[in-house]
C-alpha cells in the first residue's frame, strides 16, 4: 500500500539522517588521567545525554600529537604542548548527538581554566591553560577529522541507548 511504502521511505530517510549525526572528539589529557578525573569527566558527557561511540586509554605517539595540533605548530607553546599531550596516557572518546560539538565546548569551558565559568569542566577542575585537562573539537568538520585520526576502523560502536526516547522527543 502507499501508506506502507511512505513509512518505509520515512524509515530510510531517518536512517540516512541518523548515520550523519554530529560527532565530536573529546580527549582527557594526561593531567586529567594522572589526577584521577577520568570518571568525573566522562560522567559530565554521560549525564548530559550524549551517546558514547568510542572510548579508549591510549599512549599518544609524538607524530599523532603533532598532526592533531598541526594548526598550532607556529605557536611558541607548541613544543611544550606536544610534550604535555605525550607525557602519559590520554582517554580518547567519540561522542554523538545533535549539536554535540558546540555543547561539549560549553561543558568544557574556556581554554584558560581561570577564565572558564564555574560548572564547566575546566572551570571546576583546572587552573592553567597548559594543564587544562580536556580537549574538545571546535567544529563538526574537525570532529570528523579528529575521530578519524585517533580511532581505527571498527573501534566505534554501533549501538542505540535505551535512554534515547527519554532524551529526544
Ligand atoms: P582549546 O583546547 O580550548 O580549543 P586552543 O585550540 O586554542 O584551545 O589550544 C589547544 C591547546 O593548546 C589548549 O587546550 C592548551 O592545552 C594549549 N594551549 C593553548 N594556548 C596555550 C598557551 N598560551 N600556553 C600553553 N598552552 C596553550
Coordinates of C-alpha atoms and ligand atoms in Angstrom, one line a residue:
X1 CA 0.0 0.0 0.0
X2 CA 1.1 3.6 -0.4
X3 CA 0.9 4.1 3.4
X4 CA 3.4 1.2 3.9
X5 CA 5.7 2.5 1.3
X6 CA 5.7 6.0 2.6
X7 CA 6.5 4.6 6.1
X8 CA 9.4 2.7 4.5
X9 CA 10.7 5.9 2.8
X10 CA 10.4 7.7 6.2
X11 CA 12.4 5.0 7.9
X12 CA 15.1 5.0 5.2
X13 CA 15.3 8.8 5.4
X14 CA 15.6 8.5 9.2
X15 CA 18.4 6.0 8.8
X16 CA 20.3 8.3 6.3
X17 CA 19.9 11.3 8.7
X18 CA 20.8 9.1 11.7
X19 CA 24.0 7.9 10.1
X20 CA 25.2 11.5 9.7
X21 CA 24.6 12.7 13.3
X22 CA 27.2 15.1 14.5
X23 CA 30.2 13.7 16.4
X24 CA 32.9 15.3 18.4
X25 CA 36.3 14.1 19.6
X26 CA 36.8 14.5 23.3
X27 CA 40.1 13.7 25.0
X28 CA 41.1 13.6 28.6
X29 CA 44.6 14.9 28.6
X30 CA 47.5 13.2 30.6
X31 CA 46.9 15.6 33.6
X32 CA 43.2 14.5 33.8
X33 CA 44.2 10.9 33.8
X34 CA 47.0 11.3 36.4
X35 CA 44.7 13.4 38.7
X36 CA 42.1 10.7 38.7
X37 CA 39.5 12.8 36.9
X38 CA 38.6 10.2 34.2
X39 CA 35.3 9.1 35.8
X40 CA 34.3 12.7 36.7
X41 CA 34.9 14.0 33.1
X42 CA 33.2 11.1 31.3
X43 CA 30.3 11.5 33.7
X44 CA 29.6 15.1 32.6
X45 CA 29.0 14.0 29.0
X46 CA 27.1 10.9 30.0
X47 CA 24.8 12.8 32.3
X48 CA 24.2 15.5 29.6
X49 CA 22.7 12.8 27.4
X50 CA 25.1 12.4 24.5
X51 CA 25.8 9.0 23.0
X52 CA 29.2 7.4 23.7
X53 CA 30.5 5.9 20.4
X54 CA 34.2 5.3 21.2
X55 CA 36.4 5.1 24.3
X56 CA 40.0 4.0 24.9
X57 CA 43.0 4.7 27.1
X58 CA 45.9 5.4 24.8
X59 CA 49.6 6.5 24.9
X60 CA 49.8 9.1 22.1
X61 CA 52.9 9.0 19.9
X62 CA 54.6 12.3 19.1
X63 CA 53.7 12.3 15.4
X64 CA 50.0 11.9 16.2
X65 CA 50.1 14.8 18.7
X66 CA 51.8 17.0 16.1
X67 CA 49.2 16.1 13.5
X68 CA 46.3 16.7 15.9
X69 CA 47.6 20.1 16.8
X70 CA 49.1 21.0 13.4
X71 CA 47.2 24.4 13.2
X72 CA 49.2 25.5 16.3
X73 CA 52.7 24.4 15.1
X74 CA 53.9 28.0 14.7
X75 CA 52.9 29.0 18.3
X76 CA 55.7 29.4 20.9
X77 CA 54.0 26.8 23.2
X78 CA 53.8 24.1 20.5
X79 CA 56.8 22.0 21.7
X80 CA 55.6 22.1 25.3
X81 CA 52.0 21.2 24.1
X82 CA 53.4 18.1 22.3
X83 CA 55.5 17.1 25.4
X84 CA 52.4 17.5 27.6
X85 CA 50.0 15.5 25.4
X86 CA 52.5 12.7 25.0
X87 CA 53.6 12.7 28.7
X88 CA 51.2 9.9 29.8
X89 CA 48.1 8.1 28.6
X90 CA 45.1 10.0 27.4
X91 CA 41.5 8.9 27.2
X92 CA 40.1 9.2 23.7
X93 CA 36.4 9.5 23.2
X94 CA 33.9 9.9 20.4
X95 CA 30.5 11.4 21.4
X96 CA 27.5 11.8 19.2
X97 CA 24.3 13.9 19.2
X98 CA 22.7 16.9 17.6
X99 CA 24.8 20.0 18.5
X100 CA 27.3 17.9 20.4
X101 CA 30.4 19.9 19.1
X102 CA 29.3 23.3 20.4
X103 CA 27.6 21.8 23.5
X104 CA 30.7 19.9 24.5
X105 CA 32.8 23.1 24.2
X106 CA 30.4 24.7 26.6
X107 CA 30.6 21.9 29.0
X108 CA 34.4 22.1 28.8
X109 CA 34.7 25.8 29.2
X110 CA 37.2 28.4 28.2
X111 CA 40.8 27.4 27.2
X112 CA 42.2 29.3 30.2
X113 CA 40.7 27.5 33.2
X114 CA 41.0 30.7 35.3
X115 CA 38.5 32.3 32.8
X116 CA 36.3 29.2 32.5
X117 CA 32.9 29.5 34.2
X118 CA 32.3 27.5 37.4
X119 CA 30.2 24.5 36.4
X120 CA 32.4 23.8 33.4
X121 CA 35.0 21.0 33.5
X122 CA 37.9 23.4 33.2
X123 CA 36.2 26.0 35.5
X124 CA 35.8 23.4 38.2
X125 CA 38.8 21.2 37.8
X126 CA 41.8 23.1 36.5
X127 CA 43.9 26.3 36.9
X128 CA 46.3 26.6 33.9
X129 CA 46.0 26.8 30.1
X130 CA 48.9 24.4 29.8
X131 CA 47.2 21.9 32.1
X132 CA 43.6 22.2 31.1
X133 CA 42.6 18.5 31.5
X134 CA 40.4 18.0 28.4
X135 CA 40.2 18.6 24.6
X136 CA 37.0 19.1 22.5
X137 CA 36.8 19.5 18.7
X138 CA 36.0 23.1 17.7
X139 CA 33.8 22.3 14.6
X140 CA 31.9 19.3 13.2
X141 CA 34.5 19.1 10.4
X142 CA 37.3 18.9 13.0
X143 CA 35.2 16.4 15.0
X144 CA 35.2 14.1 11.9
X145 CA 38.9 14.7 11.2
X146 CA 40.0 14.1 14.8
X147 CA 37.9 10.9 15.3
X148 CA 39.5 9.6 12.1
X149 CA 42.9 10.5 13.4
X150 CA 42.5 8.9 16.9
X151 CA 40.3 5.9 16.2
X152 CA 40.8 3.0 13.8
X153 CA 38.2 1.4 11.6
X154 CA 35.9 -0.8 13.8
X155 CA 36.7 1.0 17.1
X156 CA 33.5 2.9 17.2
X157 CA 30.4 1.1 18.5
X158 CA 27.2 0.9 16.6
X159 CA 24.5 0.8 19.3
X160 CA 21.3 2.5 20.5
X161 CA 20.9 3.7 24.0
X162 CA 17.7 2.8 25.9
X163 CA 17.8 6.4 27.1
X164 CA 17.3 8.0 23.7
X165 CA 13.5 8.1 23.7
X166 CA 13.7 9.8 27.1
X167 CA 16.1 12.4 25.9
X168 CA 14.8 13.2 22.4
X169 CA 11.1 13.6 21.6
Ligands
LIG1 P1 41.1 24.7 23.0 O1 41.8 23.5 23.6 O2 40.3 25.4 24.1 O3 40.4 24.5 21.7 P2 43.3 26.0 21.5 O4 42.8 25.2 20.3 O5 43.5 27.5 21.4 O6 42.3 25.8 22.8 O7 44.6 25.4 22.0 C1 44.8 24.0 22.1 C2 45.5 23.6 23.4 O8 46.9 24.2 23.3 C3 44.9 24.2 24.7 O9 43.8 23.4 25.1 C4 46.1 24.2 25.6 O10 46.4 22.8 26.1 C5 47.2 24.5 24.7 N1 47.5 26.0 24.7 C6 46.8 27.0 24.1 N2 47.3 28.2 24.4 C7 48.3 28.0 25.2 C8 49.2 28.8 25.9 N3 49.2 30.2 25.7 N4 50.1 28.3 26.7 C9 50.2 27.0 26.8 N5 49.4 26.1 26.2 C10 48.4 26.6 25.4

